[in-house]
Amino acid sequence: MSARLDGLKVFVRTFGCQMNENDSEHIVGVLAAAGAAPAGGPEDADIVIVNTCAVRQKSEEKLYSYLGRLARLRRKRPFLIGVAGCVAQVRGADLAARVPAVDLVIGPDNYLDLPEIIGRAAEAPVVRTDFGRDWREIGPEATARVTPASAFIPVMEGCDNFCAYCIVPYSRGREKFRPLGNVLAEVRSAVAAGGVEVQLLGQNVNSYRDPGSGLGLAGLLEAVAAVPGVEWIRFITSHPKNFGDDIIRVMAACPKICPALHLPVQSGSSRVLARMNRGYDREAYLALVGRLRRAVPDLLLMTDIIVGFPGETEEDFEATCGLLREVGYAGVFSFRYSPRPLTAAAAGPDDVPLEVKRRRLIALQSLQRSLQTGLLRSFVGRELRVLGSGPSPRGGGRFAGRTAGNLVVNFEAPADPSGRFVTVRVGGSGPYSLHGRAVG
Ligand code: 5AD
Ligand code: SF4
């Protein structure tokens, strides 16, 4: 029998991307299956697990300051401290040595072993960062969903691309694909639990291949769309170099696939893209955007940008600003380059001065803010289908939700529409969201 944790209370703090949010649902689910109960916060937990992001230096720094807080809290009351996720994977034993308060370090491929590892960590610190070669299935029965109406469904993990700046091939390992049957079983289970939207997750979902049949992402999307009860399908994240026309055709043909894509470009300069080892240039990216928009006319795009990659000139940066103008993104996540361990770019100089990176980031964000404000304004007066997510974080008794195009809408409604679709008449807009009133 596997280790039991009956009576213990667990708190999981999550940093990072949707993949990590979903992994935390697995961590809580696996521990609950072993008898543990959720704690409200670190204050009343017997075990605190920090699920970490390593993608940028800043993400990693957040971990160390949070661990400092936990260590202080533990002077008042004993509890176990575990570090999971990407920092755990890449730092491993060094992390346990650097922060003595840490009792266990566990990489993303080992969560099924958590109950046993926690049992041992009570005696002495444990580090477990093994990588399996095959997909390790954590089924829906060990997934404690935070948002059942909108279910995260992992379909692949890892990355084989080795972009020069990126730590993910080291924190998540080589690409591994989840068998199609397991994906569909989880989709059906999510629908049975009230799911209407599914978000297919992976670091590079476009390279999906069913290990049994070789079926790719296009076929996977069709199979998921055929599951009764699924209304909206998203897939995150796409690599522009693997975006086949078969996927575009399925997006155009299947109304359940949301007209929204996260399509990270990273830079608008072909010279920088080549040095980043992205596998496409500016022209190829823009051509892809053109093909997508012709096939899916109401498509909204989001992207990621890195400013200050080594060797980035003012001219390169201007090319990125020009690309933002040309594409007209609905949202941009932008970051200052920071060198990450093990990556190719970290072997060379980090030669764009910090003040220059700062200035470029501010300029890029203010440009995007004005472009986005214009785009969002074009939705005013329209009626949009919105999936309610709960009370608006902006308060005022309003609710929040998202459109199929993944726009945030804050709206007035007679009753809490969480997990349901409502039609909202858009009365106004800002740089980051729409607002309006539920109709009908
Ligand atoms: N420095 C800055 N940003 C980075 N990203 C990935 N690695 C780095 C790095 N070393 C950004 C990319 C990626 C997003 C998740 O984080 O834009 O798409
Ligand atoms: Fe961060 Fe990447 Fe890990 Fe997600 S997979 S948590 S983005 S480092």
Coordinates of C-alpha atoms and ligand atoms in Angstrom, one line a residue:
M1 CA 0.0 0.0 0.0
S2 CA 1.2 3.5 -0.7
A3 CA 2.1 5.9 2.1
R4 CA -0.9 7.5 3.9
L5 CA -1.1 11.1 5.0
D6 CA -4.4 11.0 6.9
G7 CA -5.1 14.0 9.0
L8 CA -2.3 16.1 7.5
K9 CA -3.1 19.5 6.1
V10 CA -1.4 20.7 2.9
F11 CA -1.0 24.1 1.3
V12 CA 0.3 24.6 -2.2
R13 CA 1.5 28.0 -3.4
T14 CA 1.8 28.2 -7.2
F15 CA 4.1 30.4 -9.3
G16 CA 4.3 30.4 -13.1
C17 CA 2.3 29.3 -16.1
Q18 CA -0.9 27.3 -16.6
M19 CA 1.1 24.1 -16.7
N20 CA 2.2 24.8 -13.1
E21 CA -1.4 25.6 -12.1
N22 CA -2.4 22.3 -13.5
D23 CA 0.5 20.5 -11.8
S24 CA -0.6 22.0 -8.5
E25 CA -4.1 20.5 -9.1
H26 CA -2.3 17.2 -9.4
I27 CA -0.2 17.7 -6.3
V28 CA -3.3 18.5 -4.2
G29 CA -5.2 15.7 -5.9
V30 CA -2.4 13.1 -5.3
L31 CA -2.1 14.2 -1.6
A32 CA -5.8 14.1 -1.1
A33 CA -6.0 10.6 -2.5
A34 CA -3.4 9.7 0.2
G35 CA -5.7 11.2 2.9
A36 CA -4.4 14.7 3.3
A37 CA -6.8 17.7 3.5
P38 CA -6.3 21.2 2.1
A39 CA -5.1 24.0 4.4
G40 CA -6.3 27.6 4.1
G41 CA -2.7 28.9 4.1
P42 CA 0.8 28.2 5.4
E43 CA -0.4 29.3 8.9
D44 CA -2.5 26.1 9.4
A45 CA -0.6 23.7 7.2
D46 CA 1.5 20.7 8.1
I47 CA 3.1 20.6 4.7
V48 CA 3.7 23.7 2.5
I49 CA 4.7 23.0 -1.1
V50 CA 5.9 25.8 -3.3
N51 CA 5.4 25.0 -7.0
T52 CA 8.0 27.1 -8.7
C53 CA 8.8 28.8 -12.1
A54 CA 12.4 29.0 -13.3
V55 CA 11.8 30.7 -16.7
R56 CA 13.2 34.1 -15.6
Q57 CA 15.5 35.2 -12.9
K58 CA 12.7 37.2 -11.4
S59 CA 10.5 34.1 -11.2
E60 CA 13.2 32.3 -9.3
E61 CA 13.8 35.3 -6.9
K62 CA 10.1 35.2 -5.9
L63 CA 10.7 31.6 -4.6
Y64 CA 13.6 32.6 -2.4
S65 CA 11.7 35.5 -0.8
Y66 CA 8.7 33.3 -0.2
L67 CA 10.9 30.6 1.3
G68 CA 12.3 33.3 3.7
R69 CA 8.8 34.0 4.9
L70 CA 8.0 30.4 5.4
A71 CA 11.2 29.9 7.4
R72 CA 10.3 32.8 9.7
L73 CA 6.8 31.4 10.1
R74 CA 8.2 28.0 11.0
R75 CA 10.0 29.5 14.0
K76 CA 6.5 29.7 15.6
R77 CA 5.2 26.3 14.5
P78 CA 6.7 23.3 12.8
F79 CA 5.7 22.2 9.3
L80 CA 7.4 20.6 6.3
I81 CA 8.6 22.8 3.4
G82 CA 8.7 21.3 0.0
V83 CA 9.8 22.9 -3.3
A84 CA 8.3 21.5 -6.5
G85 CA 8.3 22.5 -10.2
C86 CA 10.9 24.0 -12.5
V87 CA 13.3 25.5 -9.9
A88 CA 13.3 22.2 -8.0
Q89 CA 14.2 20.4 -11.2
V90 CA 17.1 22.6 -12.3
R91 CA 18.5 23.5 -8.9
G92 CA 18.0 20.1 -7.2
A93 CA 20.3 19.3 -4.3
D94 CA 21.9 22.8 -4.5
L95 CA 18.5 24.3 -3.5
A96 CA 18.3 22.1 -0.4
A97 CA 21.9 23.1 0.5
R98 CA 21.3 26.8 -0.2
V99 CA 18.1 27.0 1.8
P100 CA 18.4 24.7 4.9
A101 CA 14.7 25.2 5.7
V102 CA 13.7 23.1 2.7
D103 CA 12.8 19.5 3.5
L104 CA 12.0 18.2 0.1
V105 CA 12.8 19.1 -3.5
I106 CA 10.7 17.4 -6.1
G107 CA 10.8 17.8 -9.9
P108 CA 7.7 17.8 -12.1
D109 CA 8.0 14.2 -13.2
N110 CA 7.7 12.8 -9.6
Y111 CA 4.4 14.1 -8.1
L112 CA 2.9 10.6 -8.0
D113 CA 5.6 9.7 -5.4
L114 CA 4.8 12.7 -3.2
P115 CA 3.0 10.8 -0.4
E116 CA 6.0 8.4 0.0
I117 CA 8.5 11.2 -0.3
I118 CA 6.7 13.4 2.3
G119 CA 6.8 10.4 4.7
R120 CA 10.6 10.2 4.3
A121 CA 11.2 14.0 4.4
A122 CA 10.0 14.0 8.0
E123 CA 13.2 12.1 8.9
A124 CA 15.8 13.7 6.6
P125 CA 15.7 16.1 3.5
V126 CA 14.8 14.3 0.2
V127 CA 15.7 15.4 -3.3
R128 CA 13.9 13.7 -6.2
T129 CA 14.4 15.1 -9.7
D130 CA 14.2 12.0 -11.9
F131 CA 12.9 12.3 -15.5
G132 CA 11.1 9.4 -17.0
R133 CA 11.2 8.9 -20.8
D134 CA 7.5 8.2 -21.1
W135 CA 4.4 10.1 -20.1
R136 CA 3.5 9.5 -16.4
E137 CA -0.3 9.5 -16.2
I138 CA -2.0 11.4 -13.4
G139 CA -5.6 10.8 -14.1
P140 CA -8.6 13.0 -13.3
E141 CA -9.2 11.0 -10.1
A142 CA -6.0 12.7 -8.7
T143 CA -6.7 16.2 -10.0
A144 CA -8.2 18.7 -7.6
R145 CA -9.7 21.2 -10.1
V146 CA -9.7 24.8 -9.1
T147 CA -12.0 25.9 -12.0
P148 CA -14.1 22.8 -12.9
A149 CA -16.0 24.7 -15.6
S150 CA -12.8 25.4 -17.4
A151 CA -10.6 22.4 -17.1
F152 CA -6.8 22.2 -17.8
I153 CA -6.0 19.0 -19.7
P154 CA -2.3 18.3 -20.2
V155 CA -1.5 16.8 -23.6
M156 CA 2.3 17.0 -23.7
E157 CA 5.2 18.1 -21.6
G158 CA 8.7 19.3 -22.3
C159 CA 10.4 20.9 -25.2
D160 CA 13.0 19.9 -27.8
N161 CA 13.5 23.3 -29.3
F162 CA 16.4 24.7 -27.2
C163 CA 15.8 28.4 -27.8
A164 CA 19.0 30.1 -26.8
Y165 CA 17.4 31.9 -23.8
C166 CA 15.1 29.2 -22.4
I167 CA 15.5 26.9 -19.5
V168 CA 12.4 24.8 -20.2
P169 CA 14.2 21.9 -22.0
Y170 CA 16.1 21.5 -18.7
S171 CA 13.3 22.1 -16.3
R172 CA 10.7 20.0 -18.2
G173 CA 12.9 17.7 -20.2
R174 CA 12.4 16.3 -23.7
E175 CA 9.0 16.3 -25.3
K176 CA 6.6 13.6 -24.0
F177 CA 3.1 13.1 -25.4
R178 CA 0.0 11.9 -23.5
P179 CA -1.8 9.0 -25.2
L180 CA -4.9 10.2 -27.0
G181 CA -7.2 7.8 -25.1
N182 CA -6.0 9.3 -21.7
V183 CA -6.6 12.8 -23.0
L184 CA -10.2 12.0 -24.1
A185 CA -10.9 10.1 -20.9
E186 CA -10.0 13.2 -18.9
V187 CA -12.0 15.5 -21.2
R188 CA -15.1 13.3 -20.6
S189 CA -14.5 13.3 -16.9
A190 CA -14.1 17.1 -16.9
V191 CA -17.4 17.4 -18.7
A192 CA -19.1 15.1 -16.2
A193 CA -17.8 17.4 -13.5
G194 CA -19.3 20.5 -15.0
G195 CA -16.6 21.4 -17.5
V196 CA -17.7 23.4 -20.6
E197 CA -14.3 24.7 -21.6
V198 CA -11.1 22.6 -21.9
Q199 CA -7.6 24.1 -22.2
L200 CA -5.2 21.6 -23.7
L201 CA -1.8 22.3 -22.2
G202 CA 1.8 21.8 -23.2
Q203 CA 5.0 23.8 -23.7
N204 CA 4.7 23.2 -27.4
V205 CA 1.2 21.7 -28.1
N206 CA 1.7 22.0 -31.9
S207 CA 4.2 19.2 -31.9
Y208 CA 1.6 16.8 -30.3
R209 CA 1.8 13.2 -31.6
D210 CA -0.3 10.4 -30.1
P211 CA 2.3 7.8 -29.1
G212 CA 0.0 5.0 -30.4
S213 CA -1.3 6.3 -33.7
G214 CA 0.9 9.2 -34.5
L215 CA -2.2 11.5 -34.8
G216 CA -1.2 15.2 -34.5
L217 CA -2.7 18.2 -32.9
A218 CA -5.2 18.7 -35.7
G219 CA -6.6 15.2 -35.1
L220 CA -6.5 15.7 -31.4
L221 CA -8.6 18.9 -31.6
E222 CA -11.2 17.1 -33.8
A223 CA -11.4 14.2 -31.3
V224 CA -11.8 16.6 -28.4
A225 CA -14.4 18.6 -30.2
A226 CA -16.4 15.4 -30.8
V227 CA -16.8 14.8 -27.0
P228 CA -20.4 15.8 -26.2
G229 CA -20.7 18.7 -23.7
V230 CA -17.4 20.4 -24.7
E231 CA -18.3 23.9 -25.8
W232 CA -15.0 25.8 -26.0
I233 CA -11.5 24.4 -26.7
R234 CA -8.2 26.3 -26.3
F235 CA -4.7 25.0 -26.7
I236 CA -1.6 26.6 -25.2
T237 CA 1.2 27.3 -26.1
S238 CA 1.9 27.2 -29.8
H239 CA 5.3 27.4 -31.4
P240 CA 5.1 29.4 -34.7
K241 CA 7.5 27.1 -36.4
N242 CA 5.2 24.0 -35.9
F243 CA 1.9 25.6 -36.9
G244 CA 0.8 23.3 -39.8
D245 CA -2.0 24.1 -42.2
D246 CA -3.9 21.1 -41.0
I247 CA -4.3 22.8 -37.6
I248 CA -5.4 26.0 -39.3
R249 CA -8.0 24.1 -41.3
V250 CA -9.4 22.5 -38.1
M251 CA -9.6 25.9 -36.4
A252 CA -11.5 27.3 -39.3
A253 CA -13.9 24.3 -39.6
C254 CA -14.6 23.7 -35.9
P255 CA -16.7 26.4 -34.1
K256 CA -15.8 25.0 -30.7
I257 CA -12.1 25.9 -31.1
C258 CA -11.8 29.4 -29.7
P259 CA -10.6 32.1 -32.1
A260 CA -7.7 33.0 -29.8
L261 CA -4.1 32.0 -29.9
H262 CA -1.0 32.5 -27.8
L263 CA 1.7 32.7 -30.4
P264 CA 4.9 33.9 -28.9
V265 CA 7.1 35.8 -31.3
Q266 CA 9.8 36.9 -28.9
S267 CA 11.3 39.5 -31.3
G268 CA 10.4 41.3 -34.5
S269 CA 13.9 41.3 -35.8
S270 CA 15.0 38.3 -38.0
R271 CA 18.6 38.8 -36.8
V272 CA 17.6 38.4 -33.2
L273 CA 15.2 35.5 -34.0
A274 CA 18.1 33.7 -35.7
R275 CA 20.4 34.2 -32.6
M276 CA 17.5 33.0 -30.4
N277 CA 17.3 29.8 -32.4
R278 CA 13.6 30.3 -33.0
G279 CA 13.4 28.5 -36.3
Y280 CA 11.5 31.2 -38.1
D281 CA 12.1 34.8 -39.2
R282 CA 9.9 37.9 -39.1
E283 CA 8.5 37.2 -42.6
A284 CA 7.6 33.6 -41.9
Y285 CA 5.8 34.7 -38.7
L286 CA 3.9 37.4 -40.4
A287 CA 3.0 35.0 -43.2
L288 CA 1.6 32.5 -40.6
V289 CA -0.4 35.3 -39.0
G290 CA -1.8 36.1 -42.5
R291 CA -2.8 32.5 -43.1
L292 CA -4.4 32.2 -39.7
R293 CA -6.4 35.5 -40.1
R294 CA -7.6 34.5 -43.6
A295 CA -8.9 31.2 -42.2
V296 CA -10.2 32.5 -38.9
P297 CA -11.2 36.2 -39.5
D298 CA -12.2 37.0 -35.8
L299 CA -8.9 35.5 -34.4
L300 CA -7.3 37.4 -31.5
L301 CA -3.6 36.9 -30.9
M302 CA -1.5 37.2 -27.8
T303 CA 2.3 37.0 -27.7
D304 CA 5.4 37.0 -25.6
I305 CA 8.3 39.5 -26.2
I306 CA 11.8 39.5 -24.7
V307 CA 13.6 42.9 -24.8
G308 CA 17.3 43.2 -24.4
F309 CA 18.4 39.8 -25.7
P310 CA 22.2 39.8 -26.1
G311 CA 23.2 41.9 -29.1
E312 CA 19.8 43.5 -29.5
T313 CA 20.3 46.9 -31.2
E314 CA 18.0 49.9 -31.3
E315 CA 17.1 48.9 -34.8
D316 CA 16.2 45.4 -33.7
F317 CA 14.0 46.8 -31.0
E318 CA 12.3 49.1 -33.4
A319 CA 11.5 46.1 -35.6
T320 CA 9.8 44.5 -32.7
C321 CA 7.7 47.7 -32.1
G322 CA 6.8 47.7 -35.8
L323 CA 5.7 44.1 -35.6
L324 CA 3.4 44.9 -32.7
R325 CA 1.8 47.6 -34.8
E326 CA 1.5 45.3 -37.8
V327 CA 0.0 42.3 -36.0
G328 CA -2.3 44.2 -33.5
Y329 CA -2.2 41.8 -30.6
A330 CA -5.0 41.6 -28.0
G331 CA -2.3 41.2 -25.3
V332 CA 1.4 41.0 -24.9
F333 CA 3.5 39.5 -22.1
S334 CA 6.8 41.3 -22.2
F335 CA 10.0 40.7 -20.3
R336 CA 13.6 41.9 -19.9
Y337 CA 16.0 39.2 -20.9
S338 CA 17.7 37.5 -18.0
P339 CA 20.4 34.8 -18.4
R340 CA 19.3 31.4 -17.2
P341 CA 21.5 28.5 -16.2
L342 CA 22.4 25.8 -18.7
T343 CA 21.1 27.9 -21.7
A344 CA 23.2 28.7 -24.8
A345 CA 22.7 32.5 -24.4
A346 CA 24.0 32.4 -20.8
A347 CA 27.4 31.2 -22.1
G348 CA 27.8 34.6 -23.8
P349 CA 27.7 38.2 -22.5
D350 CA 24.4 39.8 -21.2
D351 CA 25.5 42.9 -23.0
V352 CA 22.4 45.1 -23.2
P353 CA 22.7 47.5 -20.2
L354 CA 19.9 47.3 -17.6
E355 CA 18.9 50.9 -18.2
V356 CA 18.4 50.1 -21.9
K357 CA 16.4 47.0 -21.2
R358 CA 14.2 49.0 -18.8
R359 CA 13.7 51.8 -21.3
R360 CA 12.8 49.4 -24.1
L361 CA 10.4 47.5 -21.9
I362 CA 8.6 50.6 -20.8
A363 CA 8.4 51.9 -24.4
L364 CA 7.1 48.6 -25.7
Q365 CA 4.5 48.3 -23.0
S366 CA 3.2 51.8 -23.5
L367 CA 3.0 51.2 -27.3
Q368 CA 1.1 48.0 -26.7
R369 CA -1.2 49.6 -24.2
S370 CA -2.3 52.2 -26.8
L371 CA -2.6 49.6 -29.6
Q372 CA -4.7 47.4 -27.3
T373 CA -6.9 50.2 -26.2
G374 CA -7.8 50.8 -29.8
L375 CA -8.5 47.2 -30.5
L376 CA -10.7 46.7 -27.4
R377 CA -12.7 49.9 -28.3
S378 CA -13.8 48.2 -31.5
F379 CA -15.9 45.7 -29.4
V380 CA -18.0 48.4 -27.7
G381 CA -21.7 48.1 -28.7
R382 CA -21.4 44.4 -29.5
E383 CA -23.0 41.5 -27.8
L384 CA -20.5 38.8 -26.8
R385 CA -20.8 35.3 -25.4
V386 CA -18.9 35.2 -22.1
L387 CA -18.0 32.3 -19.8
G388 CA -18.4 33.6 -16.2
S389 CA -15.6 33.0 -13.8
G390 CA -16.8 34.7 -10.6
P391 CA -17.0 38.0 -8.9
S392 CA -15.0 40.7 -10.6
P393 CA -11.6 41.4 -8.9
R394 CA -12.5 45.1 -9.6
G395 CA -15.4 44.8 -7.1
G396 CA -18.6 46.8 -7.3
G397 CA -20.8 43.8 -7.2
R398 CA -19.9 43.0 -10.8
F399 CA -18.8 39.7 -12.3
A400 CA -15.9 38.7 -14.5
G401 CA -15.5 36.3 -17.4
R402 CA -13.8 35.8 -20.8
T403 CA -15.0 35.8 -24.4
A404 CA -14.1 33.1 -26.9
G405 CA -11.4 35.4 -28.1
N406 CA -10.0 35.4 -24.5
L407 CA -10.9 39.0 -23.7
V408 CA -11.6 39.8 -20.1
V409 CA -15.1 41.2 -19.5
N410 CA -16.4 42.8 -16.3
F411 CA -20.1 43.0 -16.2
E412 CA -23.3 43.4 -14.2
A413 CA -25.6 40.4 -14.0
P414 CA -28.7 39.5 -11.9
A415 CA -27.0 36.3 -10.5
D416 CA -23.5 34.8 -10.2
P417 CA -22.8 33.4 -13.7
S418 CA -19.7 31.4 -12.6
G419 CA -19.1 28.5 -14.9
R420 CA -22.0 29.4 -17.2
F421 CA -22.3 31.2 -20.5
V422 CA -24.0 34.6 -20.6
T423 CA -24.5 37.2 -23.3
V424 CA -23.0 40.5 -22.4
R425 CA -23.6 43.8 -24.2
V426 CA -20.4 45.7 -24.2
G427 CA -20.8 49.3 -23.0
G428 CA -17.2 50.4 -22.7
S429 CA -13.6 49.3 -22.8
G430 CA -10.2 50.0 -21.2
P431 CA -6.7 48.9 -22.1
Y432 CA -7.0 45.5 -20.6
S433 CA -10.7 44.6 -20.4
L434 CA -14.2 45.3 -21.6
H435 CA -17.2 46.1 -19.4
G436 CA -20.9 45.8 -19.9
R437 CA -24.2 44.2 -18.8
A438 CA -25.7 40.7 -19.1
V439 CA -28.7 40.6 -21.5
G440 CA -31.5 38.2 -22.0
Ligands
5AD1 N1 14.6 36.0 -20.1 C1 13.5 36.7 -20.2 N2 12.3 36.2 -20.6 C2 12.3 34.9 -20.9 N3 11.3 34.1 -21.3 C3 11.8 32.8 -21.4 N4 13.1 32.8 -21.0 C4 13.5 34.1 -20.7 C5 14.6 34.7 -20.3 N5 15.8 34.0 -20.1 C6 10.0 34.5 -21.6 C7 9.6 34.2 -23.1 C8 8.7 33.0 -22.9 C9 8.0 33.4 -21.6 C10 7.3 32.3 -21.0 O1 9.0 33.9 -20.8 O2 9.0 35.3 -23.7 O3 7.8 32.9 -24.0
SF4_2 FE1 7.7 28.6 -15.6 FE2 8.2 27.3 -17.9 FE3 8.1 26.0 -15.6 FE4 5.9 27.0 -16.7 S1 7.2 25.4 -17.5 S2 6.5 27.1 -14.6 S3 6.7 28.9 -17.5 S4 9.6 27.5 -16.2

